[in-house]
Steps between C-alpha positions, in 0.01 A plus 500: 500500500805718488465824313786422270232292326365832376813530290520136389333181614745258653481128449291357781585185686233233531318545829367228727132546579470563870164417651209336326396629161152608400262208468177698460381754249535864601204639695356848531683703763278470811341792681618473862443683826796739505568796727571755227709713737748211527603469134873514421735421212861388455725404213848414384691689228251574218240393757660743745462789255143382435426483873607864533278593204198329656571641845525857371244502218240304698593635842135492612506121448854428626505763776615237752839475329747333267813287501765555233798275420749634243260759358510874454306827515161552341525582126880459520534413130272783385389285207850423371671160481832688497415653838374162623820312423724797587423722793224277645729196519868569456558878537278622782678833531298609197157439657317839514322430829366853548355497147330166567350640821374802304348274233325298771345812650394629158336173397322477835360851453381399152332185629702255288625349829346504847565790745845478660344570841403132508869414545540686827419198717660236276768260614785432254760222517806524274767236433820511294772234496853632531607279207210596271666555161177566311310766695770679697440595862517866396171453314335384822662793681326727248173319569536570870566867421190504278281351773632758748279755320183303570552249785622579855858382548395296804272291276782396265722198574807457277718190521817495290756305702471150350751381237228397257500513120193595295231271642209451738662401828381215724637315802471148357450484122683588180849568371799594707464857623774638274365327186324685219290267291161333453270470686632821664408371844793469744552341839667772707384381843259793513121482480440806282130431439443473873695816575298695243163373615578565868608855422188565291249337737668508840525199731391178327447142612796269441516365146370154417805285423296189425412393145229735381172357366509455124137611480595847624676572170264634235574551132256768387379635168706816453357560151179616669690818581729550201599340172839554334706793639765254615268330750447124533161336466517372858639620832540338842381563853557344840180507708520376861217266591342753738480750213348269238144508368260437784753607762411760762845652558571852381838478330780723376625514138858518377590522130833337406674595174771281348789642300620456142552140385319385810139429407349151504612438141860582594546339844178301537340563842818570694422868557141420593592221744857545623559868581369473857185713480244220529625364831426837662176532307373165628533583869389864472200488262673688219390424144798504262433607142767415239417669165703367207659648191517291182785408269372776268618757755854624440703231676195432721549838672228722636458823306696760694656689208224504236552193282121446493341839569605863531268512804676206665542669840158667519169357616403458134803283417364165373702282739433739789125508439489120467669439837272759662200314354631174648535666841147640474360159410668300773406770755134517399356213706296542816521144624747311287282461193610392155373683192242309298587334174519760224189569295542422131427846360411538132712694255425874476319598180506813290873561539594801288773758453462877466665834568833411342794735548861452398569326833168381649176316428173475692352151536137449596274198561161395637464420869505135609251391765680388815830666408680698771769631264661452160847445358611634162751320278694658212642242258436237772692694770313644799532880501318613817694479826190540717152351441279707268157554655353702211408365156767702323875541518750729328819321399795737479866494398422364153706551186370735229353354179487153650216246504429316824248240613318508837296243692322526835430249778256547788608408855295407806543637853789259560682614188431178307467578129233379261513435126691721258304736278521522124788725392457862394769666290594863470776709342662796668531831319817617330739695717630848430734409216870565518523469880598135525854411600671176398795336669691197374695312767552159656222363717729533799565868425128565453428367850777705657361812334148426622349444156437131573501251786612140544281213615571126488813550289317699232474872430174693469439853372392734780132586472402281205652184656604376154744208513841613369678165537770383738639739760866535404749723319478305175135556401437846355165676453375841397249645746267782405374722782133581438413646840629563850668175614348321200706324230422276207724299269529696174666781310439873478 
């Protein structure tokens, strides 16, 4: 999960599956009885950056606090992979902490993230290994400085005295402490998950060191909340027996975010089962939610520099909104109930396009009985980050003089989608001629310049998401800029 995978994917060693694999089909994420004031989040590396994003952008939800291992300040990369791999990993002296604080305050005042006042009572636990060669300790130092503007110093714990490489640290599982390598879990004789949870929640019951019940592990249908955008079709949760459907206990919720090259496809269930969280969860009625990226995500990383969306760190960021929706679902029960089976909704009818501009198109459709919301797909890719409750949607960021095809699917109150509508096509208007700019360069150079992004070893034009081929210095393309942060393959 090391961030050098952003630059180039390393050959992975075959991993031994630890714990039992999934033997049942994924289920809908249950609605449980959760004390919503006791919701927290933690993550490692890309998951650490993502944990900070969720904590700050959704501070009303995660007001209780966050744990960060080898992460960095909110919006550290400022939408640039160059910043991500440079100052936010290797050269922390270049992190503009005061600017990031200013951006946070501005976005909060604009409503694109929650009010920063929600952070005033948060607890924050920070960890950096002294041998971390991927995200240097100086980056975590900058994160502490960032949090000083929003969280009382007494509420922040910062441990950086263990000779650990880039990994999630445990007291009994993983590589040697000084090793950097898959599964990026290391035995350093320190229970990091326990230390984080006890700082966030206060005194806890002793962890359960016995074998945990297999039935407490749930593989859930993540595609209810998001499709594509680098997210897997299923995620995982650990639900203590007292917190399960039909239980009477009021439980806490902690969201755990893996790092790059660390999802279930990469290391099987090792991060879900062997990082130490569940033993504390079991004896303290804490539900553990483990969202998962997919192999389509750049090196299985969470989006903390903009490879999927320019709004990656705001509430409207697709991955952000999806995790928030998962939290809302699992916290929505009143007595440990499970959502009903999804209703098979019919396909919307009357889908049409109108109001074309050089960069946008309005899509409309007839209402579907029983639908709580709708999702809009352009050329088979979902375009709305949040559910659409109206019967129209304006798709933006399109290329001029280009024909697209849209379909619509209705969704029930649980987010389960119905049938796909017939397609409706539309062509955007011509742009103001003579303003387009073309650049010919290698795919690697295009990504460094912010004209494209890499995902799964391939390169995609920013905005249009057109596949440009392999991400390397040998494949060359000409990109035409047709709008702000919007590029298509072509010539001027």
